[in-house]
Short mmCIF file of C-alpha atoms in Angstrom, two decimals:
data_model
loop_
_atom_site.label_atom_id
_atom_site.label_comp_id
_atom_site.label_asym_id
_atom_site.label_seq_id
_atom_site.Cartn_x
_atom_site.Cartn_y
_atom_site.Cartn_z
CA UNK A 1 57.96 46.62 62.20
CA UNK A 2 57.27 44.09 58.98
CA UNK A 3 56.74 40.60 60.08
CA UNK A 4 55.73 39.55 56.15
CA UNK A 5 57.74 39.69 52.67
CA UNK A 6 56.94 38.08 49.12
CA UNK A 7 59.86 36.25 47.51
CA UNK A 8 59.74 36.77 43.66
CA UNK A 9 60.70 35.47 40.68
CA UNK A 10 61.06 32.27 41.80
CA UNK A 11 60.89 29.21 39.11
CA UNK A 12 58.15 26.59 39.14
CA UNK A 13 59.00 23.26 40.40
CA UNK A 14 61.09 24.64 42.55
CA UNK A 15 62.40 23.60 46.20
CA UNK A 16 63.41 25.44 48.51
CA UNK A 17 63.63 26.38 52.31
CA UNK A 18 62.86 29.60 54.27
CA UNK A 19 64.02 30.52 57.63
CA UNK A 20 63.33 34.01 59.09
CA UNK A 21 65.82 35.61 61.98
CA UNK A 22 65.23 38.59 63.77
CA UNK A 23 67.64 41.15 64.23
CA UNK A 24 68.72 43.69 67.12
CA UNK A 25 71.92 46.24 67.19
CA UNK A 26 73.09 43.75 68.88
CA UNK A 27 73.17 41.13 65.83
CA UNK A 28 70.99 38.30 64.34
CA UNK A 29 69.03 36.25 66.71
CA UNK A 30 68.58 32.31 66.16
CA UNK A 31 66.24 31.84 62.92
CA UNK A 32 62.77 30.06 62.41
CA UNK A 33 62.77 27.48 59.61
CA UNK A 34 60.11 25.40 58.52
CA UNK A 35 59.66 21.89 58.78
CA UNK A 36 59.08 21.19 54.86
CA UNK A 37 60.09 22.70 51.86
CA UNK A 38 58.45 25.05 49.45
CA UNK A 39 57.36 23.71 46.33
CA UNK A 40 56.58 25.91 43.78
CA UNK A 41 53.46 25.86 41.09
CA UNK A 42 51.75 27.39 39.00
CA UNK A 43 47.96 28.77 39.92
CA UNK A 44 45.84 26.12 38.93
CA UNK A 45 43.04 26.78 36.46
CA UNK A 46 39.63 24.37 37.23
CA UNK A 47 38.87 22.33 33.43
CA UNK A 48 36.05 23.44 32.04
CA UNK A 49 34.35 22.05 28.54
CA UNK A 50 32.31 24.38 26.01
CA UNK A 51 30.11 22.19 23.99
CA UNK A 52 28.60 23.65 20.95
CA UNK A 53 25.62 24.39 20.74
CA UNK A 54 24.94 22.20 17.36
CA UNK A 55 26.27 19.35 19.55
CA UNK A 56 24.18 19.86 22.57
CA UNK A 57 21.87 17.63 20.89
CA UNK A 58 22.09 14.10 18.66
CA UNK A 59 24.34 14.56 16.39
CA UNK A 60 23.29 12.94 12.81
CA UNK A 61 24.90 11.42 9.81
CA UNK A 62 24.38 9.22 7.40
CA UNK A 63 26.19 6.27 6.74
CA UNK A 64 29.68 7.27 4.73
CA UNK A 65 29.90 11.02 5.90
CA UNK A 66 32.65 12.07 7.84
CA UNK A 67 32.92 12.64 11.75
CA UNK A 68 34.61 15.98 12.85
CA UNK A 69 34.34 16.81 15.86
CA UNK A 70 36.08 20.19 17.77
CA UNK A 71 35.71 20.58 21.74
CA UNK A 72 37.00 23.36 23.01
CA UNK A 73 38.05 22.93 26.40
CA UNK A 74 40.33 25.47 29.25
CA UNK A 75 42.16 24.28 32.25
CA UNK A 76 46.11 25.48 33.77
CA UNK A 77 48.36 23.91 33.87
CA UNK A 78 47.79 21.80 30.65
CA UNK A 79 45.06 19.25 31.54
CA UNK A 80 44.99 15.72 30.87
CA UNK A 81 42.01 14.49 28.00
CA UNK A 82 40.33 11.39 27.27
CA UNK A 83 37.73 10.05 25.06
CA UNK A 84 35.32 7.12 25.90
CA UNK A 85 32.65 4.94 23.35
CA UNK A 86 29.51 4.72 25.41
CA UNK A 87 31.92 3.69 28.16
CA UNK A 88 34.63 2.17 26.56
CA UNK A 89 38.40 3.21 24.90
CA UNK A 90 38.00 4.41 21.70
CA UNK A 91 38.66 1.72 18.59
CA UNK A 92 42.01 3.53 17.49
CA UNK A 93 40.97 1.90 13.83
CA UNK A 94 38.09 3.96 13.09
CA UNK A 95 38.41 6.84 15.18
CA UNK A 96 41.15 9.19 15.52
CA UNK A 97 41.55 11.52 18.28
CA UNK A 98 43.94 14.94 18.21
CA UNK A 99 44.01 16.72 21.74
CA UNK A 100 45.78 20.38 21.64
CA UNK A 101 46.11 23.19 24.54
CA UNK A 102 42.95 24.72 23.87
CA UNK A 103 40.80 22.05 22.10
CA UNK A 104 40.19 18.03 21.16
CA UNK A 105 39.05 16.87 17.47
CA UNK A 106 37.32 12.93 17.33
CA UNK A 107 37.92 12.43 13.51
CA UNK A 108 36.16 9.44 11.52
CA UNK A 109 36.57 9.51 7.97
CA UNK A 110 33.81 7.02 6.73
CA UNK A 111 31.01 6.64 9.80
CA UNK A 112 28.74 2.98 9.99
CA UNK A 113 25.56 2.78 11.97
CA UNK A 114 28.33 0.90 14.59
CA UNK A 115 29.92 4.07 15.51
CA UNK A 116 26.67 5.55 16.83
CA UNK A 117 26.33 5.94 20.39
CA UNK A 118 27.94 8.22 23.75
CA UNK A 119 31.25 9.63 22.97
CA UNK A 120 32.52 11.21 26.51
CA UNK A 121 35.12 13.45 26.98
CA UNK A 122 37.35 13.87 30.10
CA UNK A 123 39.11 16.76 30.92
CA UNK A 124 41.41 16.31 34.15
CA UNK A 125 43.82 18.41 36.82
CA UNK A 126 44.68 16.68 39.40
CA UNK A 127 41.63 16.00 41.53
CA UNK A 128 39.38 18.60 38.93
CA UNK A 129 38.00 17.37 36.51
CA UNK A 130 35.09 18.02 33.51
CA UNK A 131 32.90 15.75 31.60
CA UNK A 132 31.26 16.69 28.85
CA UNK A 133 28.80 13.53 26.67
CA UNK A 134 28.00 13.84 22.80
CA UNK A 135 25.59 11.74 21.23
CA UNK A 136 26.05 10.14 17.62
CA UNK A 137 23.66 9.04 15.73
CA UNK A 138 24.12 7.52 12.18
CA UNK A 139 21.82 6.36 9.95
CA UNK A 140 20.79 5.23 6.43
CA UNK A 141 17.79 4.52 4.39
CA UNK A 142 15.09 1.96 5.37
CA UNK A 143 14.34 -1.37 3.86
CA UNK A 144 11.01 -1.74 1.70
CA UNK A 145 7.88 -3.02 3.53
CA UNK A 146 8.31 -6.53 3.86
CA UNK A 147 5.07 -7.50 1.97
CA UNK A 148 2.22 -5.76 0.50
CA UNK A 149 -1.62 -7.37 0.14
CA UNK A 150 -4.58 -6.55 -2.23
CA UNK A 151 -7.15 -6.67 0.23
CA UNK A 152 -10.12 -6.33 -1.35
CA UNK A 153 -11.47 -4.34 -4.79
CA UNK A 154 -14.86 -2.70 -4.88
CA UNK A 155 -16.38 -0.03 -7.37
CA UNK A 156 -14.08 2.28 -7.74
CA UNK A 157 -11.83 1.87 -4.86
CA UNK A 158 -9.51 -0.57 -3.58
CA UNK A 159 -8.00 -1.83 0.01
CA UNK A 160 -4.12 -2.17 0.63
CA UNK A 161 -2.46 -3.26 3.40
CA UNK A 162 1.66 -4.17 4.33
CA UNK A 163 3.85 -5.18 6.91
CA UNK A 164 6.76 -2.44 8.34
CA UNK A 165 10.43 -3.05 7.00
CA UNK A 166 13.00 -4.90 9.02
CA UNK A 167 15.56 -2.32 8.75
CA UNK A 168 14.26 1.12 9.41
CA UNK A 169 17.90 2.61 9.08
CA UNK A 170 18.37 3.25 12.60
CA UNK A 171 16.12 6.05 12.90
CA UNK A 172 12.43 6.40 12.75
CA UNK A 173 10.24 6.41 9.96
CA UNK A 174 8.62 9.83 8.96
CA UNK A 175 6.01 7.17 7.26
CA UNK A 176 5.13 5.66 3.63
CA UNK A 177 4.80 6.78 0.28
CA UNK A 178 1.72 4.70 -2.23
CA UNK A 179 1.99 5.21 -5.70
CA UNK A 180 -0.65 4.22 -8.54
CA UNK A 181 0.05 2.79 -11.61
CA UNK A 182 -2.43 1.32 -14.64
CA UNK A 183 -1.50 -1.44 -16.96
CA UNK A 184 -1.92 1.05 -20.24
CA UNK A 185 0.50 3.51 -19.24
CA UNK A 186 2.64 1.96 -16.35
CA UNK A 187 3.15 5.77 -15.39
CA UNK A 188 3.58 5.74 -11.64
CA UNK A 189 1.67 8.47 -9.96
CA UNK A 190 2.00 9.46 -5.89
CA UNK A 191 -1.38 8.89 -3.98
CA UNK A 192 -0.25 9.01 0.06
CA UNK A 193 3.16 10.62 1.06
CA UNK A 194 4.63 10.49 4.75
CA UNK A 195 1.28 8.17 5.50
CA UNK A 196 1.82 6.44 8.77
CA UNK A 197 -0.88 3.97 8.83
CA UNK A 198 -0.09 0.13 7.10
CA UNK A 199 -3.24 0.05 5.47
CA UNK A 200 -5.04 2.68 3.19
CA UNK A 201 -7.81 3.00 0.98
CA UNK A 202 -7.83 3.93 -2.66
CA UNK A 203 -10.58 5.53 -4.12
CA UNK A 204 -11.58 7.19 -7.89
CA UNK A 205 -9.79 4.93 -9.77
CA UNK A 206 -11.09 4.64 -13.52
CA UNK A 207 -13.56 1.92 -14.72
CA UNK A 208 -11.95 -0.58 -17.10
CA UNK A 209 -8.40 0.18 -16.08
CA UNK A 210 -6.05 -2.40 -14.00
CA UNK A 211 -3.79 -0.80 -11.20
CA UNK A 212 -0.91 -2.16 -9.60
CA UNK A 213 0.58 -0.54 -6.60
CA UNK A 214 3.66 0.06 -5.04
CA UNK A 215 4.61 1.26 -1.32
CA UNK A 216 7.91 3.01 -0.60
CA UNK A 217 9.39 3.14 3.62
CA UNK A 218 11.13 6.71 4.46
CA UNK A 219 13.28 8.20 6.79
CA UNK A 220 15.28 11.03 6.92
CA UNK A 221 18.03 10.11 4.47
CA UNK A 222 14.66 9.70 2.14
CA UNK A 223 12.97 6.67 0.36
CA UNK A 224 13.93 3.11 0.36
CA UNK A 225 16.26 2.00 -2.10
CA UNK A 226 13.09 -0.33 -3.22
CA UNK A 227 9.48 -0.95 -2.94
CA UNK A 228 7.01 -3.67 -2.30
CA UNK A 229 4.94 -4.15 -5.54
CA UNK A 230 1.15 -5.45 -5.37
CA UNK A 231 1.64 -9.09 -7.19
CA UNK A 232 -1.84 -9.19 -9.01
CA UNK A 233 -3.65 -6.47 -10.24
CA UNK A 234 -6.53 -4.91 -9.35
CA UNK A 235 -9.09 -5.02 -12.04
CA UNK A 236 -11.83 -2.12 -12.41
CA UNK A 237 -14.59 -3.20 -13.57
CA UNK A 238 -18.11 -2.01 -14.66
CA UNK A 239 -21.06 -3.23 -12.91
CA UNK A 240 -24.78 -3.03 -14.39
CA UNK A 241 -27.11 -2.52 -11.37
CA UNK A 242 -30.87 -2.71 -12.01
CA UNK A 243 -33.45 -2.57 -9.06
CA UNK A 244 -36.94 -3.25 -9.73
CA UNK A 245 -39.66 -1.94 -7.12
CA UNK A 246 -42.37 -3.69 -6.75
CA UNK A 247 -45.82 -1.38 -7.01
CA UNK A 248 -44.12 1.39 -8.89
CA UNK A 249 -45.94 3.35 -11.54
CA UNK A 250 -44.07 5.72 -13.46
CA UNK A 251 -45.11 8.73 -13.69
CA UNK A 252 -45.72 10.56 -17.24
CA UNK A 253 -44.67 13.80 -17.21
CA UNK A 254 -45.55 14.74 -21.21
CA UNK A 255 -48.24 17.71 -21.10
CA UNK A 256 -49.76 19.87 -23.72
CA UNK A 257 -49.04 23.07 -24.25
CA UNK A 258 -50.86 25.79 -22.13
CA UNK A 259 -49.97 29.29 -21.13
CA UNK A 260 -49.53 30.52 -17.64
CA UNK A 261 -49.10 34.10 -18.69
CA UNK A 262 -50.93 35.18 -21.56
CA UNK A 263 -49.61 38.33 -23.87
CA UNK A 264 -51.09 41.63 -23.20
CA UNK A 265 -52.34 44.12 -25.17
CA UNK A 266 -49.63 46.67 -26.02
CA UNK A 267 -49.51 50.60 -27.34
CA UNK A 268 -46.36 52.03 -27.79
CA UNK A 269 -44.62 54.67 -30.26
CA UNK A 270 -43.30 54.88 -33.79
CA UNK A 271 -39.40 54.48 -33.68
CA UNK A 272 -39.02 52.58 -30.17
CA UNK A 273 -38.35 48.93 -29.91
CA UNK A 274 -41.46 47.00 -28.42
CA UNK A 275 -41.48 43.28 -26.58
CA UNK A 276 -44.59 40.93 -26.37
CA UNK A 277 -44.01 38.01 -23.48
CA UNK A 278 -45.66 35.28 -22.96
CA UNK A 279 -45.23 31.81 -20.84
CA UNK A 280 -45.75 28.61 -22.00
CA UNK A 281 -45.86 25.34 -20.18
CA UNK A 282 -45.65 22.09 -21.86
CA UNK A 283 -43.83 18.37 -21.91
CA UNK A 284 -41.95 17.74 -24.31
CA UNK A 285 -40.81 20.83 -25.27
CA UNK A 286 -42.86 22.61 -27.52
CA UNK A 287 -42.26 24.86 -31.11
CA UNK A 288 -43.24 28.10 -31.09
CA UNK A 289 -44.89 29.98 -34.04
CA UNK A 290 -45.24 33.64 -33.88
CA UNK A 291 -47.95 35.36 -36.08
CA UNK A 292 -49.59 38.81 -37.30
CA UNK A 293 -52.45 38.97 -38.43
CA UNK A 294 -52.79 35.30 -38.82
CA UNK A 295 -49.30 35.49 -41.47
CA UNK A 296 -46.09 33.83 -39.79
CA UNK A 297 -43.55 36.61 -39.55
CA UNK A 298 -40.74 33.51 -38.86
CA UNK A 299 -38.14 34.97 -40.45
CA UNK A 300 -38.44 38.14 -40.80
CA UNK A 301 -35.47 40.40 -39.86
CA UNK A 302 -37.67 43.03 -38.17
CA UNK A 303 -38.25 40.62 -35.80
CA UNK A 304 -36.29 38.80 -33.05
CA UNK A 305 -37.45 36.12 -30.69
CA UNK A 306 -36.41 35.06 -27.31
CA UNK A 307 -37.11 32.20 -25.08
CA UNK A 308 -35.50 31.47 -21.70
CA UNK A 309 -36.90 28.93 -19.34
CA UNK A 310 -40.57 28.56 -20.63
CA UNK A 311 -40.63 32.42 -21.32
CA UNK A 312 -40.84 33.59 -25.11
CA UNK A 313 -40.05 36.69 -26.13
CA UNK A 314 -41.06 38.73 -29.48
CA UNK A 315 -38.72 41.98 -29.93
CA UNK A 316 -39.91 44.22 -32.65
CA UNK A 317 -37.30 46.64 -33.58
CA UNK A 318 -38.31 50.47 -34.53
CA UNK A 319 -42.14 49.97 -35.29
CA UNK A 320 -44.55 52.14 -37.85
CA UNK A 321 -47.82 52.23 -37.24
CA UNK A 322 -48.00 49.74 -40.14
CA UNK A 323 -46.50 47.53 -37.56
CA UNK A 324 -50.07 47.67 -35.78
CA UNK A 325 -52.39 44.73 -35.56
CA UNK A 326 -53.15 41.62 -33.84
CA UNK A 327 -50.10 39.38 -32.87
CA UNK A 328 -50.42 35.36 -32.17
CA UNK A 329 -48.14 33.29 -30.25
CA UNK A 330 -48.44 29.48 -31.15
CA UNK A 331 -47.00 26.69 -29.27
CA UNK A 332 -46.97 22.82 -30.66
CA UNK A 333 -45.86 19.52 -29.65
CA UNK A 334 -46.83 15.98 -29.79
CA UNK A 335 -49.45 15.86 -27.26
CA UNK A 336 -51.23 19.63 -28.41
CA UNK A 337 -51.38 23.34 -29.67
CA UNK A 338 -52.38 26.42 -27.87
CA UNK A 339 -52.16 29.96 -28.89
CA UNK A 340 -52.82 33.61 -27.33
CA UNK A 341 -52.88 37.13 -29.42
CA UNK A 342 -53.06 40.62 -28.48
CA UNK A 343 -53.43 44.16 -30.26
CA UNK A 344 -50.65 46.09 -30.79
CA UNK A 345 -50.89 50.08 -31.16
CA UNK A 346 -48.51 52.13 -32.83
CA UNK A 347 -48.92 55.47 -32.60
CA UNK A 348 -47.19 58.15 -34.95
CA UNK A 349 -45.02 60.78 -33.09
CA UNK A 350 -47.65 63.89 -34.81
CA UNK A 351 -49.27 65.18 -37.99
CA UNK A 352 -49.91 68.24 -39.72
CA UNK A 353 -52.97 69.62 -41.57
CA UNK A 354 -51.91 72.55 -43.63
CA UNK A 355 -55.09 74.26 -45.68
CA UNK A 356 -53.72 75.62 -49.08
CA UNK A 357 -50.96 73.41 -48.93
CA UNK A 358 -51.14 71.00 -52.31
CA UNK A 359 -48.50 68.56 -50.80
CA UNK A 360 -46.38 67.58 -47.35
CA UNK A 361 -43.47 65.85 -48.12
CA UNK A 362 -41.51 63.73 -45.82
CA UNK A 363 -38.63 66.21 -45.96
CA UNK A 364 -40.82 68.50 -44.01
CA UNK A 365 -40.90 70.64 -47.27
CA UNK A 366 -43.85 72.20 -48.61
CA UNK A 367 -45.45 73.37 -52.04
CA UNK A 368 -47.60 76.01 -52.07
CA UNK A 369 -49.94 77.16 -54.31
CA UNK A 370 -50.66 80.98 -53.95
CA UNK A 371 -53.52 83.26 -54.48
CA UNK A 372 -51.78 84.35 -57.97
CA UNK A 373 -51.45 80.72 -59.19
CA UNK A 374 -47.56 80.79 -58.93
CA UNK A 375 -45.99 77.80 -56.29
CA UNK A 376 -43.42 78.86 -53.85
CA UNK A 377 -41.46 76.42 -51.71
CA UNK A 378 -41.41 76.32 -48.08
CA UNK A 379 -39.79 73.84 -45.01
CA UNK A 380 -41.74 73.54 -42.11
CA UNK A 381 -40.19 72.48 -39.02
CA UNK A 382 -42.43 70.70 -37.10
CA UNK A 383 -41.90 69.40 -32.73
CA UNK A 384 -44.53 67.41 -30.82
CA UNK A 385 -44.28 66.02 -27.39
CA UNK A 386 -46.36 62.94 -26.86
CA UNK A 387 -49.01 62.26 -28.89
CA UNK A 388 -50.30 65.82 -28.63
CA UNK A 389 -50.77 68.07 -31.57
CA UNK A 390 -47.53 69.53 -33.48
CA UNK A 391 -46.41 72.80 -33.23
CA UNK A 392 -45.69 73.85 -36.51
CA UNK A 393 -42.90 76.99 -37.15
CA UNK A 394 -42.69 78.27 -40.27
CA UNK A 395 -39.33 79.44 -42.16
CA UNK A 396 -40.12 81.79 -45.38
CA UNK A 397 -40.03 85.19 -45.76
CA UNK A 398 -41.19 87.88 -42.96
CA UNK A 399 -43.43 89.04 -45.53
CA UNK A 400 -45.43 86.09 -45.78
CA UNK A 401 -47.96 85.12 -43.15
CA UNK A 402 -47.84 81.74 -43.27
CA UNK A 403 -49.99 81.23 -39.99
CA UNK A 404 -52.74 81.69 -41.70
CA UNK A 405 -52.11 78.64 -44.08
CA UNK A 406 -51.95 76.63 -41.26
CA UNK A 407 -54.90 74.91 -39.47
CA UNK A 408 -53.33 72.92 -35.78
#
């Protein structure tokens, strides 16, 4: 037996009354009937508010923008939705509110720092309800500092210090820009930015040159409008110092000249470059004059001289063995002379003794006067390691023994 039915399709708002009778072969019994009637409604939704996330924190404009706000909201049936200004109505002037099934929009076409503050929205059903706060925050740029002071000017440096601005456009300050200018070029140049301190210290300004100075206040809708300007300038000037020991004696450095490394006697071989080194020490600096054989060779392109840090250096490129002899270096100033030599050897790379042989030419070709008075020519090719006698190989005909013309 069923002892439970659903009624359908009934309309909301609805009133109406139920009464239930049971029923036999016999007929209907008496029916039950409630008390009350049935209202009917529709299943209630709790409100609930979604926030954005970009408004889950202070919300920030400047002065002049625009205020759009969209809160999304849910709730069934319809919910009722109201806007508060940190705790009071809304000024129906400046701010406009449009409330739809879904969402609410607070609209303010030109914000002032005024309309800052908690905006609070209130979504209601019946005894539900949902509160949701968003915080404005509108700001604009900062007043100068309200005075600026030369403090004090020394050397090359100079001490500033000013007072914070009034107005700091309702917002903090991210801190103070100095700028730099001299009276020649009145260019202004950036020394501190974002400097939180109200004093600084300027340093490496130029000798001779006046600076005036200027300090800007920022915030986040950027630099004041104006600065605070130094009113005098701050004159650079130069200043002589002279300090006088008592019971000093300078000391006098000038010296002679002397040598601390002497040259050495050198042997080397026809056709390589040689160097002779020497050291000289001396105060002032001294001239150098090198020499061979007691001539000065100043001048002359075979040579080349060198000097690096008291060191002097005589190059002498692709000797002979004419190139041997004694070489002299010479130093000079005020307070002196002093000189050193050594021998130089130059040995040739080999020679070649040829009996019968009228005449060697450089060529390495030879005349030779035979037995029968005629001359033949001959070239001799000649190799030599060292300073070791050549070994002579001569080209001519097979016939000819030319080995024994030669004496090694």
């Amino acid at each position: 037996m069923v002892t439970q039915q659903t009624v359908r399709k009934l309309a909301p708002g609805d009133k109406f009354f139920l009464r239930v009778a049971a029923v036999s072969p016999a007929g209907a019994g008496p029916p039950a009937t409630l008390d009350q009637p049935i209202h009917i409604r529709e299943i209630i939704e709790a409100p609930k508010i979604r926030v954005p996330r970009h408004l889950r924190q202070t919300y920030t404009r400047q002065v002049g923008e625009t205020v759009n706000l969209q809160i999304p909201f849910q709730g069934n049936p319809k919910p009722q939705v109201s806007w508060t200004h940190n705790g009071q109505a809304l000024d129906s002037k400046r701010v406009s509110v449009r409330t739809g099934d879904q969402d609410s929009i607070l609209f303010i076409r030109s914000a002032q720092r005024s309309d800052s503050g908690c905006y609070e929205l209130t979504v209601r059903l019946e005894t539900l309800e949902a509160r949701a706060a968003i915080n404005i925050l509108v700001i604009e740029k900062p007043n100068p500092p309200s005075s600026i002071r030369l403090v004090d000017v020394w050397g090359c440096n100079v001490a500033l210090e000013w007072t914070p601005p009034q107005d700091t456009g309702n917002t903090e300050l991210l801190g103070y820009t100095v700028q730099k200018a001299d009276k020649k070029t009145e260019q202004w140049f950036t020394v501190l930015e974002r400097y939180h301190p109200t004093s600084c210290t300027i340093s490496d300004l130029i000798v001779g040159n006046s600076y005036s100075f200027r300090v800007f206040s920022e915030n986040l809708c950027g630099l004041s409008d104006s600065p605070a300007i130094t009113k005098e300038l701050a004159h650079i000037r130069k200043i002589d110092i002279v300090a006088k020991l008592k019971g000093f004696v300078e000391r006098d450095f000038s010296e002679a000249p002397s040598f601390t490394q002497p040259l050495a006697d050198h042997t080397t071989t026809s056709g390589y470059s040689t160097q002779l080194s020497c050291s000289v020490r001396a105060s002032p600096k001294p001239k150098i004059i090198w020499m061979k054989n007691n001539m000065n060779i100043q001048g002359d392109p075979k040579y080349r001289t060198f000097s690096e840090q008291g060191v002097y250096t005589l190059e002498i490129r692709k000797p002979s063995p004419f190139d041997s002899g004694v070489y002299t270096c010479k130093a000079v100033n005020m307070l002196g002379e002093a000189s050193v030599d050594c021998r130089l050897e130059v040995k040739g790379r080999g020679t070649a003794i040829a009996a019968g042989l009228s005449e060697l030419s450089t060529l390495g070709r030879v005349a030779y006067m035979g037995r029968g008075g005629g001359v033949s020519a001959w070239e001799v090719a000649t190799s030599c390691s060292g300073f070791s006698t050549p070994n002579l190989v001569p080209r001519g005909p097979p016939s000819s023994n030319l080995w024994d013309l030669f004496q090694p």
